[in-house]
Short mmCIF file of C-alpha atoms and ligand atoms in Angstrom, two decimals:
data_model
loop_
_atom_site.label_atom_id
_atom_site.label_comp_id
_atom_site.label_asym_id
_atom_site.label_seq_id
_atom_site.Cartn_x
_atom_site.Cartn_y
_atom_site.Cartn_z
CA MET A 16 -116.52 -52.95 81.48
CA THR A 17 -117.90 -55.56 83.89
CA GLN A 18 -121.00 -57.51 82.91
CA TYR A 19 -123.94 -55.44 84.07
CA SER A 20 -126.83 -56.82 86.03
CA PRO A 21 -129.72 -58.28 83.99
CA ASP A 22 -132.06 -56.44 86.37
CA LEU A 23 -130.70 -53.07 85.36
CA HIS A 24 -134.26 -51.92 84.69
CA ASP A 25 -135.15 -52.42 88.34
CA LEU A 26 -132.68 -49.76 89.43
CA THR A 27 -133.96 -46.31 90.31
CA VAL A 28 -132.46 -43.29 88.58
CA VAL A 29 -130.28 -42.61 91.62
CA GLN A 30 -129.00 -46.21 91.67
CA LEU A 31 -128.43 -46.32 87.94
CA ALA A 32 -126.58 -42.99 88.06
CA THR A 33 -124.22 -44.46 90.67
CA GLN A 34 -123.51 -47.48 88.45
CA LEU A 35 -122.89 -45.23 85.46
CA ARG A 36 -120.45 -43.05 87.39
CA SER A 37 -118.56 -46.02 88.78
CA ARG A 38 -118.45 -47.40 85.19
CA LYS A 39 -120.16 -50.68 86.19
CA VAL A 40 -122.40 -50.10 83.23
CA SER A 41 -122.03 -47.80 80.25
CA SER A 42 -124.70 -45.45 79.05
CA VAL A 43 -124.78 -47.29 75.72
CA GLU A 44 -125.41 -50.60 77.51
CA ALA A 45 -128.14 -49.05 79.62
CA ALA A 46 -129.79 -47.47 76.58
CA GLN A 47 -129.64 -50.74 74.63
CA HIS A 48 -131.15 -52.60 77.56
CA PHE A 49 -134.11 -50.23 77.88
CA LEU A 50 -134.67 -50.02 74.13
CA ALA A 51 -134.83 -53.82 73.99
CA ARG A 52 -137.38 -53.84 76.81
CA ALA A 53 -139.45 -51.15 75.13
CA ARG A 54 -139.52 -53.20 71.94
CA ALA A 55 -140.35 -56.41 73.82
CA HIS A 56 -143.32 -54.71 75.51
CA SER A 57 -144.56 -52.70 72.56
CA ASP A 58 -148.00 -54.27 73.09
CA LEU A 59 -148.46 -51.84 76.01
CA GLY A 60 -148.63 -49.01 73.48
CA ALA A 61 -146.47 -46.74 75.62
CA PHE A 62 -143.96 -45.56 72.99
CA LEU A 63 -144.95 -43.62 69.87
CA ASP A 64 -141.47 -43.07 68.46
CA MET A 65 -138.02 -44.52 69.02
CA SER A 66 -134.81 -44.08 67.07
CA GLU A 67 -132.01 -46.38 68.08
CA ASP A 68 -129.38 -44.37 66.20
CA VAL A 69 -130.29 -41.12 67.93
CA THR A 70 -130.43 -42.74 71.37
CA LEU A 71 -127.15 -44.58 71.00
CA ALA A 72 -125.39 -41.47 69.68
CA GLN A 73 -126.54 -39.55 72.76
CA ALA A 74 -125.48 -42.43 75.01
CA GLY A 75 -122.07 -42.59 73.33
CA ALA A 76 -121.58 -38.87 73.99
CA ALA A 77 -122.59 -39.40 77.61
CA ASP A 78 -120.05 -42.20 77.96
CA ALA A 79 -117.37 -39.84 76.69
CA ARG A 80 -118.41 -37.30 79.32
CA LEU A 81 -118.31 -39.98 82.02
CA ALA A 82 -114.89 -41.13 80.89
CA ALA A 83 -113.54 -37.57 80.92
CA GLY A 84 -113.92 -37.20 84.68
CA PRO A 85 -116.46 -36.30 87.36
CA ALA A 86 -119.85 -35.84 85.71
CA GLY A 87 -123.26 -34.60 86.83
CA ALA A 88 -125.79 -37.00 88.32
CA LEU A 89 -127.88 -37.39 85.18
CA VAL A 90 -125.09 -37.97 82.68
CA GLY A 91 -125.90 -41.14 80.76
CA VAL A 92 -129.27 -41.79 82.42
CA PRO A 93 -131.91 -42.86 79.90
CA LEU A 94 -135.38 -41.37 80.03
CA ALA A 95 -138.32 -40.75 77.73
CA HIS A 96 -140.53 -37.76 76.98
CA LYS A 97 -144.27 -37.38 76.82
CA ASP A 98 -145.08 -36.71 73.20
CA ILE A 99 -146.46 -33.29 74.09
CA PHE A 100 -142.86 -31.99 74.23
CA VAL A 101 -141.45 -31.18 70.83
CA THR A 102 -138.12 -32.74 69.93
CA ARG A 103 -135.81 -32.23 66.99
CA ASP A 104 -134.65 -35.82 66.74
CA PHE A 105 -137.97 -37.62 67.20
CA VAL A 106 -141.45 -37.24 65.75
CA SER A 107 -143.69 -35.00 67.91
CA THR A 108 -147.42 -35.65 67.61
CA ALA A 109 -149.07 -34.56 70.89
CA GLY A 110 -151.14 -37.72 70.41
CA SER A 111 -152.93 -36.12 67.46
CA LYS A 112 -153.45 -37.10 63.85
CA MET A 113 -153.07 -33.38 63.19
CA LEU A 114 -149.33 -33.73 63.90
CA ALA A 115 -148.76 -37.28 62.61
CA GLY A 116 -145.15 -37.50 61.43
CA TYR A 117 -144.37 -33.91 62.49
CA ARG A 118 -140.74 -33.03 63.16
CA SER A 119 -140.03 -29.91 65.15
CA PRO A 120 -137.09 -27.69 64.17
CA PHE A 121 -136.23 -27.24 67.87
CA ASP A 122 -136.34 -28.98 71.27
CA ALA A 123 -138.69 -27.95 74.09
CA SER A 124 -136.83 -26.19 76.91
CA VAL A 125 -137.48 -29.11 79.27
CA VAL A 126 -135.99 -31.49 76.70
CA SER A 127 -132.90 -29.35 76.07
CA ARG A 128 -132.31 -28.81 79.79
CA LEU A 129 -132.38 -32.54 80.47
CA ALA A 130 -130.15 -33.16 77.46
CA ALA A 131 -127.68 -30.55 78.71
CA ALA A 132 -127.64 -32.40 82.04
CA GLY A 133 -126.55 -35.48 80.10
CA ALA A 134 -129.79 -37.49 80.06
CA VAL A 135 -130.30 -39.78 77.06
CA THR A 136 -133.65 -39.86 75.24
CA LEU A 137 -135.15 -43.32 74.63
CA GLY A 138 -138.11 -42.00 72.67
CA LYS A 139 -141.53 -40.37 72.83
CA LEU A 140 -144.43 -41.55 74.93
CA ASN A 141 -148.10 -41.88 74.09
CA CYS A 142 -150.60 -39.45 75.58
CA ASP A 143 -154.13 -38.21 75.17
CA GLU A 144 -154.58 -35.94 72.16
CA PHE A 145 -153.23 -32.51 73.14
CA ALA A 146 -153.19 -33.84 76.75
CA MET A 147 -156.99 -33.82 76.92
CA GLY A 148 -158.13 -36.85 78.84
CA SER A 149 -157.91 -38.99 81.93
CA ALA A 150 -157.49 -42.45 80.42
CA ASN A 151 -155.13 -42.12 77.45
CA GLU A 152 -158.01 -43.32 75.28
CA ASN A 153 -158.16 -40.02 73.39
CA SER A 154 -154.81 -40.64 71.70
CA ALA A 155 -155.10 -40.81 67.91
CA PHE A 156 -152.52 -43.62 68.07
CA GLY A 157 -154.43 -46.00 70.30
CA PRO A 158 -154.76 -46.43 74.03
CA VAL A 159 -152.01 -47.47 76.45
CA LYS A 160 -152.44 -50.55 78.65
CA ASN A 161 -151.90 -50.45 82.39
CA PRO A 162 -148.98 -52.82 83.17
CA TRP A 163 -150.78 -53.98 86.35
CA ASP A 164 -153.77 -55.19 84.34
CA ASN A 165 -153.73 -54.91 80.57
CA THR A 166 -157.49 -54.54 80.41
CA ARG A 167 -157.33 -51.27 82.36
CA THR A 168 -156.37 -47.70 81.62
CA PRO A 169 -152.98 -46.40 82.82
CA GLY A 170 -154.70 -43.06 83.45
CA GLY A 171 -154.12 -39.93 81.45
CA SER A 172 -153.13 -37.82 79.86
CA SER A 173 -149.53 -38.89 80.61
CA GLY A 174 -150.57 -42.55 80.31
CA GLY A 175 -147.60 -43.62 78.18
CA SER A 176 -145.19 -42.02 80.66
CA ALA A 177 -146.75 -43.78 83.65
CA ALA A 178 -147.04 -47.17 81.94
CA ALA A 179 -143.46 -47.04 80.66
CA VAL A 180 -142.04 -46.24 84.10
CA ALA A 181 -144.21 -48.84 85.87
CA ALA A 182 -143.23 -51.52 83.33
CA ARG A 183 -139.54 -50.59 83.69
CA LEU A 184 -139.23 -49.58 80.04
CA THR A 185 -137.56 -46.37 81.19
CA PRO A 186 -136.23 -45.33 84.62
CA ALA A 187 -138.18 -42.06 84.44
CA ALA A 188 -140.27 -39.95 82.11
CA THR A 189 -141.42 -36.41 81.64
CA GLY A 190 -145.10 -35.57 81.79
CA THR A 191 -147.38 -32.58 81.87
CA ASP A 192 -150.19 -31.81 84.26
CA THR A 193 -152.94 -29.35 83.37
CA GLY A 194 -155.61 -30.80 85.63
CA GLY A 195 -154.04 -33.97 87.00
CA SER A 196 -152.26 -35.63 84.11
CA ILE A 197 -149.11 -36.47 86.07
CA ARG A 198 -150.66 -37.28 89.44
CA GLN A 199 -153.53 -39.45 88.23
CA PRO A 200 -151.57 -41.77 85.89
CA ALA A 201 -148.82 -42.04 88.52
CA SER A 202 -151.48 -43.15 90.99
CA PHE A 203 -153.08 -45.61 88.55
CA CYS A 204 -149.72 -47.20 87.70
CA GLY A 205 -148.21 -47.34 91.19
CA ILE A 206 -145.36 -44.89 90.61
CA THR A 207 -144.33 -41.47 91.92
CA GLY A 208 -145.09 -38.24 90.07
CA ILE A 209 -144.76 -34.54 90.72
CA LYS A 210 -146.23 -31.45 89.11
CA PRO A 211 -144.32 -28.42 90.39
CA THR A 212 -145.68 -24.92 91.01
CA TYR A 213 -147.05 -23.27 87.87
CA GLY A 214 -144.16 -21.44 86.23
CA ARG A 215 -141.34 -23.61 87.61
CA ALA A 216 -140.66 -25.36 84.31
CA SER A 217 -140.68 -23.59 80.98
CA ARG A 218 -143.65 -24.21 78.70
CA TYR A 219 -141.56 -23.46 75.62
CA GLY A 220 -142.00 -26.34 73.20
CA MET A 221 -144.75 -27.99 75.23
CA VAL A 222 -147.65 -28.19 72.78
CA ALA A 223 -150.12 -25.80 74.41
CA PHE A 224 -153.42 -27.03 75.82
CA ALA A 225 -154.50 -24.56 78.54
CA SER A 226 -151.62 -22.15 79.03
CA SER A 227 -152.60 -20.83 82.47
CA LEU A 228 -152.62 -24.41 83.81
CA ASP A 229 -150.10 -26.43 81.77
CA GLN A 230 -147.07 -27.45 83.79
CA ALA A 231 -144.27 -29.94 83.12
CA GLY A 232 -143.15 -32.47 85.69
CA VAL A 233 -141.71 -35.93 86.28
CA LEU A 234 -142.92 -39.50 86.61
CA ALA A 235 -140.42 -41.85 88.23
CA ARG A 236 -140.26 -44.61 90.79
CA SER A 237 -139.31 -42.62 93.86
CA ALA A 238 -139.48 -39.10 95.28
CA GLU A 239 -135.68 -39.07 95.30
CA ASP A 240 -135.62 -39.67 91.54
CA CYS A 241 -138.28 -37.03 90.99
CA ALA A 242 -136.18 -34.49 92.92
CA LEU A 243 -133.13 -35.20 90.79
CA LEU A 244 -134.94 -34.82 87.48
CA LEU A 245 -137.04 -31.86 88.55
CA SER A 246 -133.91 -29.96 89.58
CA ALA A 247 -132.53 -30.38 86.07
CA MET A 248 -135.67 -29.49 84.15
CA CYS A 249 -136.92 -26.44 86.05
CA GLY A 250 -135.62 -22.90 85.77
CA PHE A 251 -136.26 -19.43 84.44
CA ASP A 252 -136.63 -19.21 80.67
CA PRO A 253 -136.68 -15.44 80.18
CA ASP A 254 -136.68 -15.30 76.39
CA ARG A 255 -139.10 -18.10 75.72
CA ASP A 256 -141.78 -18.37 78.39
CA SER A 257 -142.99 -15.13 79.94
CA THR A 258 -144.79 -17.07 82.70
CA SER A 259 -141.71 -18.98 83.81
CA LEU A 260 -140.65 -17.86 87.27
CA ASP A 261 -137.62 -15.65 87.72
CA LEU A 262 -136.01 -17.65 90.51
CA PRO A 263 -132.51 -19.05 90.95
CA ALA A 264 -132.07 -22.73 90.09
CA GLU A 265 -132.95 -24.93 93.03
CA ASP A 266 -131.71 -28.36 94.09
CA PHE A 267 -134.94 -30.08 95.13
CA SER A 268 -132.98 -32.93 96.77
CA LEU A 269 -131.58 -30.76 99.55
CA LYS A 270 -134.40 -31.30 102.04
CA LEU A 271 -134.89 -35.02 101.41
CA GLY A 272 -133.26 -35.99 104.69
CA ASP A 273 -135.23 -33.60 106.93
CA ALA A 274 -137.27 -35.10 109.76
CA ILE A 275 -141.02 -34.67 109.48
CA ASP A 276 -142.03 -34.87 113.10
CA GLY A 277 -144.42 -32.10 113.95
CA LEU A 278 -145.40 -31.80 110.28
CA ARG A 279 -149.03 -30.67 110.06
CA ILE A 280 -150.89 -32.57 107.34
CA GLY A 281 -154.18 -30.96 106.37
CA ILE A 282 -156.98 -33.42 105.63
CA PRO A 283 -159.69 -31.77 103.50
CA ALA A 284 -163.11 -33.13 104.47
CA GLU A 285 -164.32 -32.67 100.88
CA PHE A 286 -161.75 -35.20 99.62
CA PHE A 287 -163.21 -37.96 101.78
CA GLY A 288 -166.91 -37.66 100.96
CA GLU A 289 -169.40 -39.99 99.32
CA GLY A 290 -167.80 -40.47 95.91
CA LEU A 291 -164.59 -41.96 97.31
CA ALA A 292 -164.38 -45.73 96.77
CA ASP A 293 -163.85 -47.82 99.91
CA ASP A 294 -160.67 -49.48 98.66
CA VAL A 295 -159.04 -46.14 97.88
CA ARG A 296 -160.16 -44.71 101.21
CA ALA A 297 -158.66 -47.68 103.09
CA ALA A 298 -155.25 -47.35 101.43
CA VAL A 299 -155.19 -43.57 101.93
CA ASP A 300 -156.21 -43.93 105.59
CA ALA A 301 -153.45 -46.47 106.17
CA ALA A 302 -150.92 -44.08 104.63
CA LEU A 303 -152.08 -41.28 106.89
CA LYS A 304 -151.63 -43.57 109.91
CA GLN A 305 -148.12 -44.28 108.71
CA TYR A 306 -147.47 -40.54 108.60
CA GLN A 307 -148.67 -40.24 112.18
CA ALA A 308 -146.26 -43.01 113.13
CA LEU A 309 -143.51 -40.92 111.49
CA GLY A 310 -144.40 -38.02 113.78
CA ALA A 311 -146.77 -35.99 111.63
CA GLN A 312 -150.08 -34.72 112.95
CA LEU A 313 -153.33 -34.69 111.00
CA VAL A 314 -155.26 -31.44 110.92
CA PRO A 315 -158.86 -31.36 109.65
CA ILE A 316 -159.31 -28.65 107.01
CA SER A 317 -161.93 -27.63 104.48
CA LEU A 318 -161.61 -26.86 100.77
CA PRO A 319 -165.26 -25.89 100.36
CA ARG A 320 -165.20 -25.30 96.60
CA THR A 321 -163.71 -28.68 95.67
CA GLU A 322 -166.81 -29.69 93.68
CA LEU A 323 -166.85 -26.40 91.81
CA SER A 324 -163.38 -27.10 90.50
CA ILE A 325 -164.93 -29.42 87.89
CA PRO A 326 -167.20 -26.86 86.14
CA VAL A 327 -164.58 -24.14 86.62
CA TYR A 328 -161.81 -26.22 85.05
CA TYR A 329 -164.00 -27.52 82.25
CA ILE A 330 -164.80 -23.91 81.27
CA ILE A 331 -161.32 -22.40 81.60
CA ALA A 332 -159.32 -25.26 80.07
CA PRO A 333 -161.51 -25.57 76.93
CA ALA A 334 -161.60 -21.76 76.58
CA GLU A 335 -157.81 -21.63 76.47
CA ALA A 336 -157.63 -24.75 74.31
CA SER A 337 -159.99 -23.29 71.71
CA SER A 338 -157.65 -20.35 71.34
CA ASN A 339 -154.41 -22.36 71.43
CA LEU A 340 -155.59 -24.91 68.89
CA SER A 341 -156.52 -22.27 66.32
CA ARG A 342 -152.92 -22.52 65.11
CA PHE A 343 -153.69 -25.91 63.54
CA ASP A 344 -155.14 -24.58 60.32
CA GLY A 345 -153.42 -26.70 57.71
CA VAL A 346 -151.16 -23.81 56.68
CA LYS A 347 -148.20 -23.58 59.02
CA PHE A 348 -147.63 -27.17 60.04
CA GLY A 349 -149.23 -30.53 60.47
CA HIS A 350 -152.06 -32.13 58.57
CA ARG A 351 -153.72 -30.49 55.55
CA ALA A 352 -156.80 -31.96 53.91
CA ALA A 353 -156.20 -33.30 50.42
CA GLN A 354 -159.56 -32.16 49.06
CA TYR A 355 -161.09 -28.71 49.51
CA THR A 356 -162.78 -25.98 47.51
CA ASP A 357 -161.52 -22.70 48.99
CA LEU A 358 -159.53 -21.41 51.97
CA ASN A 359 -162.37 -21.70 54.47
CA ASP A 360 -163.16 -25.18 53.27
CA MET A 361 -159.48 -26.08 53.63
CA TYR A 362 -159.55 -24.98 57.29
CA ARG A 363 -162.78 -26.86 57.88
CA GLN A 364 -161.73 -30.12 56.24
CA THR A 365 -158.27 -30.04 57.81
CA ARG A 366 -159.62 -29.56 61.31
CA ALA A 367 -162.46 -32.05 60.81
CA GLU A 368 -159.97 -34.71 59.73
CA GLY A 369 -157.09 -33.84 62.04
CA PHE A 370 -158.82 -33.50 65.42
CA GLY A 371 -160.44 -36.29 67.43
CA ASP A 372 -163.86 -36.11 69.11
CA GLU A 373 -162.70 -34.90 72.54
CA VAL A 374 -160.62 -32.10 71.04
CA LYS A 375 -163.54 -30.97 68.87
CA ARG A 376 -165.83 -31.08 71.90
CA ARG A 377 -163.49 -28.81 73.84
CA ILE A 378 -163.02 -26.37 70.97
CA MET A 379 -166.80 -26.05 70.75
CA ILE A 380 -167.24 -25.59 74.51
CA GLY A 381 -164.35 -23.14 74.57
CA THR A 382 -165.58 -20.95 71.73
CA TYR A 383 -169.05 -20.99 73.26
CA VAL A 384 -167.98 -19.80 76.73
CA LEU A 385 -165.78 -17.11 75.20
CA SER A 386 -168.42 -15.82 72.81
CA HIS A 387 -170.19 -12.50 73.20
CA GLY A 388 -173.16 -12.88 75.52
CA TYR A 389 -171.77 -15.97 77.30
CA TYR A 390 -168.35 -14.67 78.31
CA ASP A 391 -169.68 -12.96 81.45
CA ALA A 392 -172.00 -15.80 82.36
CA TYR A 393 -169.44 -18.59 82.09
CA TYR A 394 -165.84 -17.60 81.52
CA LEU A 395 -165.76 -14.62 83.85
CA GLN A 396 -167.66 -16.46 86.58
CA ALA A 397 -165.25 -19.37 86.29
CA GLN A 398 -162.29 -17.01 86.65
CA LYS A 399 -163.77 -15.55 89.81
CA ILE A 400 -164.38 -18.95 91.38
CA ARG A 401 -160.89 -20.01 90.35
CA ARG A 402 -159.57 -17.18 92.50
CA MET A 403 -161.75 -18.27 95.42
CA ILE A 404 -160.45 -21.83 95.12
CA ALA A 405 -156.90 -20.46 95.34
CA ASP A 406 -157.90 -18.39 98.39
CA ASP A 407 -159.35 -21.49 100.07
CA PHE A 408 -155.93 -23.13 99.81
CA GLN A 409 -154.23 -20.10 101.34
CA ALA A 410 -156.63 -20.25 104.28
CA ALA A 411 -155.85 -23.95 104.69
CA PHE A 412 -152.08 -23.37 104.61
CA LYS A 413 -152.43 -21.12 107.66
CA VAL A 414 -153.12 -24.23 109.75
CA CYS A 415 -151.19 -26.96 107.90
CA ASP A 416 -147.89 -27.46 106.06
CA VAL A 417 -149.05 -29.87 103.37
CA ILE A 418 -152.42 -31.24 102.31
CA ALA A 419 -153.04 -34.96 101.78
CA GLY A 420 -155.84 -36.95 100.24
CA PRO A 421 -156.70 -39.35 97.43
CA VAL A 422 -155.58 -38.64 93.87
CA ALA A 423 -158.67 -40.11 92.25
CA PRO A 424 -161.96 -41.48 93.60
CA THR A 425 -161.27 -45.02 92.28
CA VAL A 426 -158.44 -47.23 91.09
CA ALA A 427 -157.82 -47.44 87.32
CA TRP A 428 -160.97 -48.36 85.46
CA LYS A 429 -161.33 -50.76 82.53
CA LEU A 430 -160.34 -49.53 79.08
CA GLY A 431 -163.60 -48.47 77.48
CA GLY A 432 -165.17 -48.53 80.92
CA HIS A 433 -166.52 -45.01 80.70
CA GLY A 434 -167.95 -45.77 77.26
CA ASN A 435 -168.87 -42.63 75.39
CA ASP A 436 -169.47 -40.63 78.53
CA PRO A 437 -166.92 -37.83 78.73
CA LEU A 438 -168.55 -36.56 81.93
CA ALA A 439 -167.53 -39.74 83.75
CA ASP A 440 -163.91 -38.89 82.94
CA TYR A 441 -164.35 -35.25 83.95
CA LEU A 442 -165.85 -36.15 87.34
CA ALA A 443 -162.95 -38.47 88.15
CA ASP A 444 -160.64 -35.41 88.05
CA ILE A 445 -162.27 -33.89 91.14
CA PHE A 446 -159.31 -34.26 93.53
CA THR A 447 -156.57 -33.14 91.13
CA LEU A 448 -158.22 -30.07 89.60
CA PRO A 449 -158.20 -27.79 92.68
CA ALA A 450 -154.39 -27.68 92.99
CA SER A 451 -154.06 -27.08 89.25
CA LEU A 452 -156.48 -24.16 89.32
CA ALA A 453 -154.50 -22.68 92.23
CA GLY A 454 -151.14 -23.25 90.49
CA LEU A 455 -149.89 -25.31 93.44
CA PRO A 456 -147.36 -28.14 93.38
CA GLY A 457 -148.83 -31.60 93.81
CA MET A 458 -147.60 -35.14 93.78
CA SER A 459 -148.75 -38.71 93.90
CA LEU A 460 -146.95 -41.51 95.68
CA PRO A 461 -147.91 -45.18 95.78
CA VAL A 462 -149.41 -46.19 99.14
CA GLY A 463 -150.92 -49.61 98.55
CA PHE A 464 -153.42 -51.54 96.51
CA GLY A 465 -157.17 -51.49 96.14
CA ALA A 466 -159.64 -53.81 94.46
CA ASP A 467 -158.15 -56.37 92.04
CA HIS A 468 -154.67 -55.47 93.27
CA MET A 469 -154.67 -52.12 91.46
CA PRO A 470 -152.34 -49.42 92.82
CA VAL A 471 -153.58 -46.51 94.93
CA GLY A 472 -151.75 -43.19 95.17
CA LEU A 473 -151.72 -40.61 97.93
CA GLN A 474 -151.88 -37.01 96.78
CA LEU A 475 -149.73 -34.42 98.54
CA ILE A 476 -150.33 -30.74 97.79
CA GLY A 477 -147.98 -28.01 98.99
CA ASN A 478 -148.06 -24.25 98.95
CA HIS A 479 -146.39 -22.41 96.06
CA LEU A 480 -142.67 -23.15 95.64
CA THR A 481 -142.54 -25.82 98.36
CA GLU A 482 -141.53 -28.69 96.07
CA SER A 483 -138.49 -29.51 98.23
CA ARG A 484 -140.68 -29.93 101.28
CA LEU A 485 -143.24 -31.99 99.33
CA LEU A 486 -140.54 -34.31 98.00
CA ASN A 487 -139.08 -34.65 101.48
CA VAL A 488 -142.51 -35.61 102.89
CA ALA A 489 -142.88 -38.26 100.17
CA HIS A 490 -139.31 -39.47 100.57
CA ARG A 491 -139.68 -40.06 104.31
CA PHE A 492 -142.71 -42.24 103.62
CA GLN A 493 -140.79 -44.17 100.99
CA GLN A 494 -137.90 -44.75 103.38
CA ALA A 495 -140.32 -46.33 105.85
CA THR A 496 -142.41 -48.35 103.37
CA ASP A 497 -141.94 -50.48 100.28
CA TRP A 498 -144.99 -49.69 98.11
CA HIS A 499 -142.90 -47.78 95.57
CA ASN A 500 -140.81 -50.89 94.93
CA ALA A 501 -143.79 -53.10 94.06
CA ARG A 502 -143.72 -54.04 90.40
CA PRO A 503 -146.31 -55.47 88.05
CA GLN A 504 -146.11 -59.17 87.17
CA GLY A 505 -145.31 -60.12 83.61
CA VAL A 506 -143.16 -57.17 82.62
N1 LIG B 606 -158.21 -34.90 82.70
C1 LIG B 606 -158.01 -33.49 82.54
C2 LIG B 606 -158.44 -33.05 81.16
O1 LIG B 606 -158.82 -33.88 80.40
C3 LIG B 606 -156.59 -33.12 82.82
C4 LIG B 606 -155.66 -33.33 81.66
C5 LIG B 606 -154.29 -32.84 81.92
O2 LIG B 606 -153.89 -32.61 83.06
N2 LIG B 606 -153.56 -32.65 80.86
O3 LIG B 606 -158.40 -31.90 80.84
#
């Protein structure tokens, strides 16, 4: 084996895969390299669990596959999983004290699909507790630092995934997006992320938050990498997720080379209103100009219920969460209080000790909006408006092919910057929630820097099942620009 490059961590997944296949580097060497980097940058708080033995055993098996002859693109490629996916060989906590030290008897479908494709798991990545949050500050295991500025949030809830990819501690990571948790951290950390259409990836083994919204996706450096990983992790899971879509496997890389001239990009007026910070607006505007230079045309559109997506989401998501989280009762798995008087007291103490503030807040809101007398006033109304939000998108897609706008109103804020004001976090989700409520695919790609040299992402939203097109639109931008190759100093 030739001596591999010391800058191995700067390679994209596609580049690293080429080196693995040509045997310039072995999977074991690559895994060792990334594990060493993860350990050296443990101060970022990105990883929650690593196991060198497990990782190197997987890498060794991948090397055997590579040696045996032509192998698939992901064989031997290291990656890491958001800790919301359960894994047999690593601890799975979902960022909660409730599941501290928990070991699952099985792998999530997304994890087993990537493993079957030959990917090697480096470990588990920090996230907001049960994926509830926008800053990764709701993790029971401490916040994650943004590699571009350690005093700032990496975004959330897939904050560990975004920070680890941006800091080159892993070439790519899985994430989940219920209301923006892939797109927003990707934007805050200057990387590329995609949440596919609801139902594309199986939810089996993804610790449930809001089941009608939860969707797995990828955080990586480029759209090309995202396409490769997404192709491996998506697919029908008939026996295990009844909402997974019954569609043949798709190679999302196939359209990457397509020209985009004549592409109609819808620009929703509501995404460019008052609340949008000037620095974010400037970077997004420049990206849209770049798209025009590539031959796309900008079409003004309206998504009139954008603002309503906040109350609608913050009724529906907590309602589903309150039901999903009832399983954490101290009986079946996870934490159980040491002291209690009777069964009810055991439930009460266990849940009081195991859940953090934000999770408790959502359980209370959720049970309230689902309770008799309030169900019609809140939950049912929210469901109706959710449908109207989805209809607004369908009207927009009659006049445009993709929709573009900011991912978040500002760049990453300071850790602790929103203090004890959960509403400040909720409001910052305004541009990512609409696509989630409509079940649409969305992505974020880096398009420049705002104040204090913090990354800014451009959000692209496509119609259902148009991931290939979306990735192609992002890829063409990345072929013409270099923002996705920018890397933080000091890591
Ligand atoms: N910030 C949103 C929330 O806290 C979205 C989280 C997510 O997508 N998992 O619910």
